[in-house]
GROMACS .gro file of C-alpha atoms in nm:
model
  363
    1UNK     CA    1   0.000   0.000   0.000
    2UNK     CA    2   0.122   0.342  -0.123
    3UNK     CA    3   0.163   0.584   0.205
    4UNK     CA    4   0.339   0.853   0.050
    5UNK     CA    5   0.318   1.134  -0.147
    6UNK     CA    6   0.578   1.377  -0.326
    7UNK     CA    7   0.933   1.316  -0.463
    8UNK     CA    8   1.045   1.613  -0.232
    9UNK     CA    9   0.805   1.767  -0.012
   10UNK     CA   10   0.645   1.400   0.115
   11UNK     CA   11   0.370   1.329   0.295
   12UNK     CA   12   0.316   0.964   0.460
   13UNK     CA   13   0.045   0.914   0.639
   14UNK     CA   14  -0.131   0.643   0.888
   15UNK     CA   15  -0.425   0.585   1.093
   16UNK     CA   16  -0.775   0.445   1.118
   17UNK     CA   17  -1.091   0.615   1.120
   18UNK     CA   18  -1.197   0.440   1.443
   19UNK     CA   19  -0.836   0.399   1.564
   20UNK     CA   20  -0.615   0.593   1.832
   21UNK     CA   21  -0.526   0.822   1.611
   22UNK     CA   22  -0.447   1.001   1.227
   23UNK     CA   23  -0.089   1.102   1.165
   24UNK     CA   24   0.162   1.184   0.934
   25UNK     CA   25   0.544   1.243   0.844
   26UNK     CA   26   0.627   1.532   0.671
   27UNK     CA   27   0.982   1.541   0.529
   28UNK     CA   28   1.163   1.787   0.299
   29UNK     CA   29   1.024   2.127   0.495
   30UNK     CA   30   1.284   2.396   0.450
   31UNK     CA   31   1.455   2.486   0.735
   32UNK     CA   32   1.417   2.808   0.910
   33UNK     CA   33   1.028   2.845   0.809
   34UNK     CA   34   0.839   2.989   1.132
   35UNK     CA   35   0.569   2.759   1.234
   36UNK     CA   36   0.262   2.931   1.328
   37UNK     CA   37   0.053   2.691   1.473
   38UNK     CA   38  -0.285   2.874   1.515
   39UNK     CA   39  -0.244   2.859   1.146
   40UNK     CA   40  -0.232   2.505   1.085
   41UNK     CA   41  -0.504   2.475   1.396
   42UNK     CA   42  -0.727   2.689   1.157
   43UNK     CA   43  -0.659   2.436   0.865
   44UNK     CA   44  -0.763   2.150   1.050
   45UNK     CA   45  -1.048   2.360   1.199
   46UNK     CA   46  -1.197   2.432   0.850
   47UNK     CA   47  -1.178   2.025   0.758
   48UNK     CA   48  -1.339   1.898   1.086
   49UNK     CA   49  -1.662   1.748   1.158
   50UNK     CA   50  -1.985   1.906   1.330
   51UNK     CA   51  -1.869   2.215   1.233
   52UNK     CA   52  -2.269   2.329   1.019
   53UNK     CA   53  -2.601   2.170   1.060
   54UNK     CA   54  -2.491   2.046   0.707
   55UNK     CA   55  -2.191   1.781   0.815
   56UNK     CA   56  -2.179   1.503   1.000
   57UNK     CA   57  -2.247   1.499   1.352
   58UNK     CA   58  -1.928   1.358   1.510
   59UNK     CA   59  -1.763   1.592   1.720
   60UNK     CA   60  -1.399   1.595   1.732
   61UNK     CA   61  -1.202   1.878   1.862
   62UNK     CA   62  -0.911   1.749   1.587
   63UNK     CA   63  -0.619   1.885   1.775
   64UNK     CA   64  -0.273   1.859   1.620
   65UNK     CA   65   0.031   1.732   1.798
   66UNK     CA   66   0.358   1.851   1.632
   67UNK     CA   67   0.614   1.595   1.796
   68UNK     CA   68   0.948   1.675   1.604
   69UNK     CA   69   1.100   1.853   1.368
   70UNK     CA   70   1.005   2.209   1.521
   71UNK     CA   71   1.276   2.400   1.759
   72UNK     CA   72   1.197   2.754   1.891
   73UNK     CA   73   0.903   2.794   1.702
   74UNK     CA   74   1.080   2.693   1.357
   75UNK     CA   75   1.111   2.425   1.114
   76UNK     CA   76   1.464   2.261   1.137
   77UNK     CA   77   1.485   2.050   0.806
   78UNK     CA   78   1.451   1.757   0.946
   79UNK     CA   79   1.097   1.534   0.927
   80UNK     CA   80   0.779   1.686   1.108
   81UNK     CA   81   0.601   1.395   1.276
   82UNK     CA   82   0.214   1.509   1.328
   83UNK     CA   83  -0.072   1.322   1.534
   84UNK     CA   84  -0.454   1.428   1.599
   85UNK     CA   85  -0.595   1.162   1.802
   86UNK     CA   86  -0.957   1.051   1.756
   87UNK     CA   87  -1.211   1.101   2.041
   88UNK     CA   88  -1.536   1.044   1.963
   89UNK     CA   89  -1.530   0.707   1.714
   90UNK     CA   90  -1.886   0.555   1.833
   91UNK     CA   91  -1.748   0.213   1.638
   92UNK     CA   92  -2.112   0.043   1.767
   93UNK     CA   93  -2.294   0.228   1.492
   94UNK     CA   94  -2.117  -0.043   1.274
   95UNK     CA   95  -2.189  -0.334   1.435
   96UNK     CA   96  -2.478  -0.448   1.181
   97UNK     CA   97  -2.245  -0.392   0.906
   98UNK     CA   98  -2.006  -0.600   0.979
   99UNK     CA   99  -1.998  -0.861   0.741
  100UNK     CA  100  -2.202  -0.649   0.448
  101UNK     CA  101  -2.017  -0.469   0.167
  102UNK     CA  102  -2.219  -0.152   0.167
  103UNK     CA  103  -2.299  -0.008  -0.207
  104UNK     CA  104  -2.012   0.221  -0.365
  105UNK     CA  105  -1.796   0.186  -0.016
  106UNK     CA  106  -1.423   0.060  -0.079
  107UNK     CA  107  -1.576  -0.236   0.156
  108UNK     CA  108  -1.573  -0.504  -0.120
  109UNK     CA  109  -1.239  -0.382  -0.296
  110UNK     CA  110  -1.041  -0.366   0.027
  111UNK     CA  111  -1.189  -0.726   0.113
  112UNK     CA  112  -1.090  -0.854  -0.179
  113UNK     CA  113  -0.699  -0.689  -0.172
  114UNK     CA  114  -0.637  -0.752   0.168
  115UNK     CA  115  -0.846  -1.046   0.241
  116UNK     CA  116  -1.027  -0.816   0.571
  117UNK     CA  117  -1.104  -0.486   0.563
  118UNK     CA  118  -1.165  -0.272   0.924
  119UNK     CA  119  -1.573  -0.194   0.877
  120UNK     CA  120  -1.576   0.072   1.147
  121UNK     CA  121  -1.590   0.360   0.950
  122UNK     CA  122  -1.424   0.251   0.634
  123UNK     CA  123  -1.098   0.249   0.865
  124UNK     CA  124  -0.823   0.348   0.621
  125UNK     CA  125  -1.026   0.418   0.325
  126UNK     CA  126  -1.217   0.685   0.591
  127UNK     CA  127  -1.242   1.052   0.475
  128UNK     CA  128  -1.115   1.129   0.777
  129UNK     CA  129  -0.758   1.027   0.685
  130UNK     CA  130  -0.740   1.334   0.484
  131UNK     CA  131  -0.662   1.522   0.840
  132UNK     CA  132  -0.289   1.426   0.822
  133UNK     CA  133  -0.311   1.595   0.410
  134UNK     CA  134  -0.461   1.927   0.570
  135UNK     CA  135  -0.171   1.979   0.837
  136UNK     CA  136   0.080   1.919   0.580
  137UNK     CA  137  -0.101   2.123   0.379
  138UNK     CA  138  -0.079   2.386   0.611
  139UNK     CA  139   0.327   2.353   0.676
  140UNK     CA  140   0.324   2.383   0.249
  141UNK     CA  141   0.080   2.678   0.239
  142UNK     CA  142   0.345   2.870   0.533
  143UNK     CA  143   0.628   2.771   0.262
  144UNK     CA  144   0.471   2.901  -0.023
  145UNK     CA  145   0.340   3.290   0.123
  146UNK     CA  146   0.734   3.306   0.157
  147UNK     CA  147   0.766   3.310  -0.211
  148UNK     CA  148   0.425   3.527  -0.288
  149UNK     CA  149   0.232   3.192  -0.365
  150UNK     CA  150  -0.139   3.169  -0.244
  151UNK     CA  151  -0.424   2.934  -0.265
  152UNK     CA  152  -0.740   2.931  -0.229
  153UNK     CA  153  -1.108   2.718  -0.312
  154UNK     CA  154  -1.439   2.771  -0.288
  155UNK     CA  155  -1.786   2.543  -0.391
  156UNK     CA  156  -1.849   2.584  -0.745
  157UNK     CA  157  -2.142   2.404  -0.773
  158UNK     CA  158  -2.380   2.161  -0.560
  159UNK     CA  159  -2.595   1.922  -0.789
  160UNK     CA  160  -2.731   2.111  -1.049
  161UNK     CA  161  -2.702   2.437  -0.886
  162UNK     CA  162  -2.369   2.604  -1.037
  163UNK     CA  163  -2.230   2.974  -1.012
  164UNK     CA  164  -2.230   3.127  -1.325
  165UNK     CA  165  -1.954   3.294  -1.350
  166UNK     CA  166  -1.550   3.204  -1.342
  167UNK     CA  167  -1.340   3.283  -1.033
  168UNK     CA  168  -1.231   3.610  -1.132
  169UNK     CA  169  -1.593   3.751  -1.091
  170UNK     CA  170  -1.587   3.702  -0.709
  171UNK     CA  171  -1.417   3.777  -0.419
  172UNK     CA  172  -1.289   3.501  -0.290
  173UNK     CA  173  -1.196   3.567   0.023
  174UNK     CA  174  -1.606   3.552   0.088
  175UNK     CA  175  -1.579   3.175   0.062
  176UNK     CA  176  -1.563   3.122   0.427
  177UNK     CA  177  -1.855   3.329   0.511
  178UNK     CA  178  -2.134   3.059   0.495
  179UNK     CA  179  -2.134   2.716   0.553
  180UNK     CA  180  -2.109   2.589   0.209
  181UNK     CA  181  -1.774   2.785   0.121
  182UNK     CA  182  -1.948   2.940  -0.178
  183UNK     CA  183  -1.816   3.298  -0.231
  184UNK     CA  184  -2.135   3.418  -0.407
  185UNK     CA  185  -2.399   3.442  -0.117
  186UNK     CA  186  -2.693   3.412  -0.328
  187UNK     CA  187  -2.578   3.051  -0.452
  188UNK     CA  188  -2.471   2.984  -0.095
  189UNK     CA  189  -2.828   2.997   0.078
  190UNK     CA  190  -2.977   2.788  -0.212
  191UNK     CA  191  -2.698   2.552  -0.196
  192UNK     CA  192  -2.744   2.528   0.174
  193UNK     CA  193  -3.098   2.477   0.172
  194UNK     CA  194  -3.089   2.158  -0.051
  195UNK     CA  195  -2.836   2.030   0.131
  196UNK     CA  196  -3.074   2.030   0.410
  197UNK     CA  197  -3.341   1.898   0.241
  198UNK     CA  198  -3.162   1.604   0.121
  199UNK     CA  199  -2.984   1.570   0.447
  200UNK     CA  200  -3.383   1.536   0.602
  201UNK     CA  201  -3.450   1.302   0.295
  202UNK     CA  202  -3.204   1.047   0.415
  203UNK     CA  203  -2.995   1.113   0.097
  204UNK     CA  204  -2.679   1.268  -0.043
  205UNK     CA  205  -2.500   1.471  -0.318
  206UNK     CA  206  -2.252   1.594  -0.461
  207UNK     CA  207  -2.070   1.906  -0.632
  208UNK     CA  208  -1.762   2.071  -0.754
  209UNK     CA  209  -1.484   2.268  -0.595
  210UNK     CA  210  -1.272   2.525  -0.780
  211UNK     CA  211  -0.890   2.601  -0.692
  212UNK     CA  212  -0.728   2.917  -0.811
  213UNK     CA  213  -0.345   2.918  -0.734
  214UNK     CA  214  -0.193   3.277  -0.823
  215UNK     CA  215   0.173   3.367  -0.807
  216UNK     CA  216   0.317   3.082  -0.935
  217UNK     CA  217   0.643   3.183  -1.151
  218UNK     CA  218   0.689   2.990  -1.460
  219UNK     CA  219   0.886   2.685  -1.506
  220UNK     CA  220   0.708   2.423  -1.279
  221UNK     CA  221   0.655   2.108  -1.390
  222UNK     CA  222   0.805   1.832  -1.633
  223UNK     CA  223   0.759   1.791  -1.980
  224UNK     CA  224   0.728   1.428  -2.009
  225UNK     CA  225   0.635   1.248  -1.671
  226UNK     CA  226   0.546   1.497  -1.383
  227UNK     CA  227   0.382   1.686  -1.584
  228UNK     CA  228   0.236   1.992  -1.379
  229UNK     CA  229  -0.133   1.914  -1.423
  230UNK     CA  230  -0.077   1.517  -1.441
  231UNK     CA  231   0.033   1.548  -1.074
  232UNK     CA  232  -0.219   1.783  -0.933
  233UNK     CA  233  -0.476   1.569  -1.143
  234UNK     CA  234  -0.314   1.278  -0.932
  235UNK     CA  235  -0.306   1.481  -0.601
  236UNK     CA  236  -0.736   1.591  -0.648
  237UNK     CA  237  -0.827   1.221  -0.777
  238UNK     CA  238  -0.660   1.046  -0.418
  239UNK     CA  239  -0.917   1.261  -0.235
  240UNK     CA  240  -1.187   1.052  -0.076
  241UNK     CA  241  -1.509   1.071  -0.336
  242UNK     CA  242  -1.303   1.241  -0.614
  243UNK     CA  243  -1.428   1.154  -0.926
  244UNK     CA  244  -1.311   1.432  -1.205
  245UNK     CA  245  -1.047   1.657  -1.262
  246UNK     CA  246  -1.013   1.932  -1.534
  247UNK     CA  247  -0.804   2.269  -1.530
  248UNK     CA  248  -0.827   2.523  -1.768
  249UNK     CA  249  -1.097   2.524  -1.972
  250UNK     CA  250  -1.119   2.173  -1.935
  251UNK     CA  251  -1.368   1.935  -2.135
  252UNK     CA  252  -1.519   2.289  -2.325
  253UNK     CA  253  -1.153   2.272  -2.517
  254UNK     CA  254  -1.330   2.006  -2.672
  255UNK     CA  255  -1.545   2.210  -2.836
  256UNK     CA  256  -1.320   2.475  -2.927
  257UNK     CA  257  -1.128   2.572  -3.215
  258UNK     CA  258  -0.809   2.660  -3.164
  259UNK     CA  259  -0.828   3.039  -3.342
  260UNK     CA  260  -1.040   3.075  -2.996
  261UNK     CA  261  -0.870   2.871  -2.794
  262UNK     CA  262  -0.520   2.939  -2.805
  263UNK     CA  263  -0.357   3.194  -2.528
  264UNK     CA  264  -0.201   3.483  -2.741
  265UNK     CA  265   0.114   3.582  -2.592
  266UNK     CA  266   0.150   4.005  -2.481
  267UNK     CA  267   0.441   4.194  -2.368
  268UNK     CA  268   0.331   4.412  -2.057
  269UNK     CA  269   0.475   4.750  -1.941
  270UNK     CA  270   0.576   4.804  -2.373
  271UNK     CA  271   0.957   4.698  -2.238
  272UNK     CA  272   0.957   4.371  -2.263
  273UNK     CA  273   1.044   4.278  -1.837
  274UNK     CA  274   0.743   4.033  -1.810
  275UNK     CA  275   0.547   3.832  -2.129
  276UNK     CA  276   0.151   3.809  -2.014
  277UNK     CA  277  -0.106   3.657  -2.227
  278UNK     CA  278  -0.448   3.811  -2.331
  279UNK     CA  279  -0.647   3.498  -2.244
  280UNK     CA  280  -0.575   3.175  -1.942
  281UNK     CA  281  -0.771   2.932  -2.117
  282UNK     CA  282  -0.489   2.690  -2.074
  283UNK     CA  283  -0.544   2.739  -1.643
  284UNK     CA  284  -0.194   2.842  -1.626
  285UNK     CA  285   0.002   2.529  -1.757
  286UNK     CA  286   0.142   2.482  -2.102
  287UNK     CA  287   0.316   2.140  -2.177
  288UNK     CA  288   0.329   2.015  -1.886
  289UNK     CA  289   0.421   2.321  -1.697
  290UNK     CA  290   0.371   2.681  -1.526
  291UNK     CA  291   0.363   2.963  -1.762
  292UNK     CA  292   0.341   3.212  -1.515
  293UNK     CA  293  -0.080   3.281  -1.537
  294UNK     CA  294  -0.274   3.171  -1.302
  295UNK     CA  295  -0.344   2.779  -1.226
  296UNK     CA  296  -0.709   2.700  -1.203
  297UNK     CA  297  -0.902   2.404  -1.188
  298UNK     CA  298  -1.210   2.212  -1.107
  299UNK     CA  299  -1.229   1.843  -0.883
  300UNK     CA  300  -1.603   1.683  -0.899
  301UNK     CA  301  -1.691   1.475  -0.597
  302UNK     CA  302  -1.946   1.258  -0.618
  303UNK     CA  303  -2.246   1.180  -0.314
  304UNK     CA  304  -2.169   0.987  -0.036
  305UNK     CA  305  -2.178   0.679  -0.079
  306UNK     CA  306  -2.343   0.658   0.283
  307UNK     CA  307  -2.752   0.696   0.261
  308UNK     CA  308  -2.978   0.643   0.541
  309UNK     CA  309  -3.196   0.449   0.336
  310UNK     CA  310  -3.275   0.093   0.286
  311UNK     CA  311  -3.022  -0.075   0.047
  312UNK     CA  312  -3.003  -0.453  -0.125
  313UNK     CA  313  -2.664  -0.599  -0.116
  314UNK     CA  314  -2.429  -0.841  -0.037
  315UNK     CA  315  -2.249  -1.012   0.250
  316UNK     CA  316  -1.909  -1.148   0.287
  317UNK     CA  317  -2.022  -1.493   0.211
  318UNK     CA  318  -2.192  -1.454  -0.113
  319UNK     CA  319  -2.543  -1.395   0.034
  320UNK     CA  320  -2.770  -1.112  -0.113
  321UNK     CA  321  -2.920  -0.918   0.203
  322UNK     CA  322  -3.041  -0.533   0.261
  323UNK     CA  323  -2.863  -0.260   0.484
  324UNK     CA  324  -2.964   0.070   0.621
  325UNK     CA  325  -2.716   0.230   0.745
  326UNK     CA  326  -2.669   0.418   1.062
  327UNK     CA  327  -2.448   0.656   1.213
  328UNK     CA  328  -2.317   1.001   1.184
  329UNK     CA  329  -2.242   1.080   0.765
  330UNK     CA  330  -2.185   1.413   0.579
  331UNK     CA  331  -2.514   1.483   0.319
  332UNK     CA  332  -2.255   1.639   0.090
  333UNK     CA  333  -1.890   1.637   0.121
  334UNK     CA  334  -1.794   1.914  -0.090
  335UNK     CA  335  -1.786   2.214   0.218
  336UNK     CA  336  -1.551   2.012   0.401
  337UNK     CA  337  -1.338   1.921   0.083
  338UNK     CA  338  -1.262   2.262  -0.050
  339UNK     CA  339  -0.985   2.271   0.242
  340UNK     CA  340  -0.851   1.924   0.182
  341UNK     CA  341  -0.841   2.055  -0.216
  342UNK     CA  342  -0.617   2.325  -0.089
  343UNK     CA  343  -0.422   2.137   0.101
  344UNK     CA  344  -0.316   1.887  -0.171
  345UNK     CA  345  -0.265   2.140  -0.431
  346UNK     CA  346   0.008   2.350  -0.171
  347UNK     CA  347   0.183   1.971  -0.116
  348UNK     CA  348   0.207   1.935  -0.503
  349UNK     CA  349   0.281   2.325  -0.584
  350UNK     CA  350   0.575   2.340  -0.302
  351UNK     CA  351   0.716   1.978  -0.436
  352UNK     CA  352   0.775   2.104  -0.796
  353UNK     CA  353   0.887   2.444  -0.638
  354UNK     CA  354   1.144   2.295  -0.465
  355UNK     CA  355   1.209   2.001  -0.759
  356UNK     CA  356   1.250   2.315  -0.966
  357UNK     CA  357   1.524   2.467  -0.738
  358UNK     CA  358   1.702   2.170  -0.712
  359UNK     CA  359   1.716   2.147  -1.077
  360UNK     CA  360   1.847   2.509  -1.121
  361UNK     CA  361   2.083   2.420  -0.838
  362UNK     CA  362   2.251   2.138  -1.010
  363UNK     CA  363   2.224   2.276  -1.323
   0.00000   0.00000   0.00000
């Protein structure tokens, strides 16, 4: 089982939904970073449970333990071991699913890898591994304001309702004034509202959540493997209910021509110090890497898989059977995702940053 994540900046994580803890190692920080821990405390903050009538109930305070790599309030360069132990599991809400492979779960495909799986929660394949991906997240984001990097993501869309403009037509640092993360507040209360009423219906659904990365300088990125947008396609698509991934202008290039679609190149200032372009269709990535513009793109997440409705199925040995399930679920994970798609686009952003400088280095 793959753990890890980066070629630099790494992330390996462990834990169990329902275990003593979630945790990571991060290695390759740069030294001498300041390590403002409210900060990374607010990270986790955004990501945790019971936090809207619209999540799951579960209350977890989600407090992070830095337990090395940190001396007088800095990062020393060596690896940043993390834990956030869990409190408030309940596992006896998954007592009746024991031996049932509930519908669209990882249940069946873990079972038939590993020849067990840990139903309390999903256990590894839990959403709520994605804590150890925020708090290195965070330690990335505190690298990246050094060099005038910034990300941020907001709710796009929630089933069919969808803001109608791109991200340039809001303000964006609205997106944490409502419980949806949806910087237009019109969109917001309607999003909110059928969120409820599936919530109330037993249901769930899904949505889309939009990443703008600005200040990235030109040159990140590969041109063959590790391409750019191959790796934060890779980085969205390991997040828990992930199913798409498109930057730019995405699937519409499709129906483009390319008169329309191309980026025309501009010299700004009329001396030549910095090439623009007129247009960003191309989210900020040409061949495979940065160009300079900025990187946007979209992640679509599909519904829960958990529904408190009736279900038909299958058990472990073969026998067709029905499940409802119980316990405490999200109606719609996209609020609480829009900080774990932040998170994983600062780990990839900082990892070609600093693959970058160690090219130029050696060079």
């Amino acid at each position: 089982m793959r753990n890890t994540f980066g070629k630099i900046f790494t992330l390996t994580t462990f834990g169990e939904s329902h275990g003593e803890a979630i945790g990571g190692i991060v290695d390759g920080m740069p030294a001498g970073i300041e390590i403002d821990t409210d900060f990374i405390q607010h990270e986790l903050n955004r990501r945790r449970p019971g936090q809207s009538q619209i999540t799951t109930d579960r209350k977890e305070e989600d407090k992070v333990e830095l337990l090395s790599g940190v001396f007088e309030g800095k990062s020393t360069g060596t690896p940043i071991g993390f834990i956030v132990r869990n409190a408030n599991q309940q596992s006896q809400d998954y007592d009746s699913i024991r031996g049932i492979f509930r519908p669209s779960h990882a249940d069946y495909t873990y079972y038939n890898k590993y020849g067990l799986r840990d139903y309390r929660g999903g256990g590894r394949s839990s959403a709520r591994i994605t804590i150890s991906r925020c708090v290195a997240g965070a330690l990335a984001k505190l690298v990246l304001k050094r060099v005038g990097i910034s990300i941020a993501a907001y709710t796009s869309q929630v089933a069919d309702i969808t803001l109608d403009s791109d991200y340039t037509q809001y303000d964006l640092s609205q997106t944490e004034t409502n419980a949806v993360r949806c910087p237009d507040a019109d969109k917001a209360v309607m999003m909110e509202r059928l969120i409820t009423q599936v919530k109330n219906e037993g249901d769930t659904v899904g949505g889309v959540v939009t990443c703008v990365v600005k200040g990235c300088p030109a040159g990140l990125g590969e041109p063959e493997f590790g391409k750019l947008h191959a790796d934060l396609g890779a980085a969205m698509l390991s997040i828990n209910a992930a199913k798409g991934f498109e930057y730019g202008d995405g699937f519409d290039s499709a129906f483009a021509r390319g008169s329309r679609n191309n980026d025309i190149f501009k010299i700004c200032n009329g001396k030549g110090e910095r090439i623009d372009t007129t247009t960003n269709h191309s989210g900020g990535i040409q061949g495979g890497i940065s160009n300079g513009q900025d990187i946007f793109f979209r992640v679509a997440f599909k519904p829960v898989a958990t529904i408190m409705m009736e279900q038909p199925t299958v058990d472990v040995e073969g026998n067709e059977t029905t499940m409802r399930a119980t316990g405490r679920h999200d109606p719609c994970v996209v609020p609480r995702a829009v900080p774990i798609v932040e998170a994983m686009a600062a780990i990839t952003i900082l990892d070609h940053y600093l693959i970058s400088k160690t090219v130029k280095i050696c060079s």
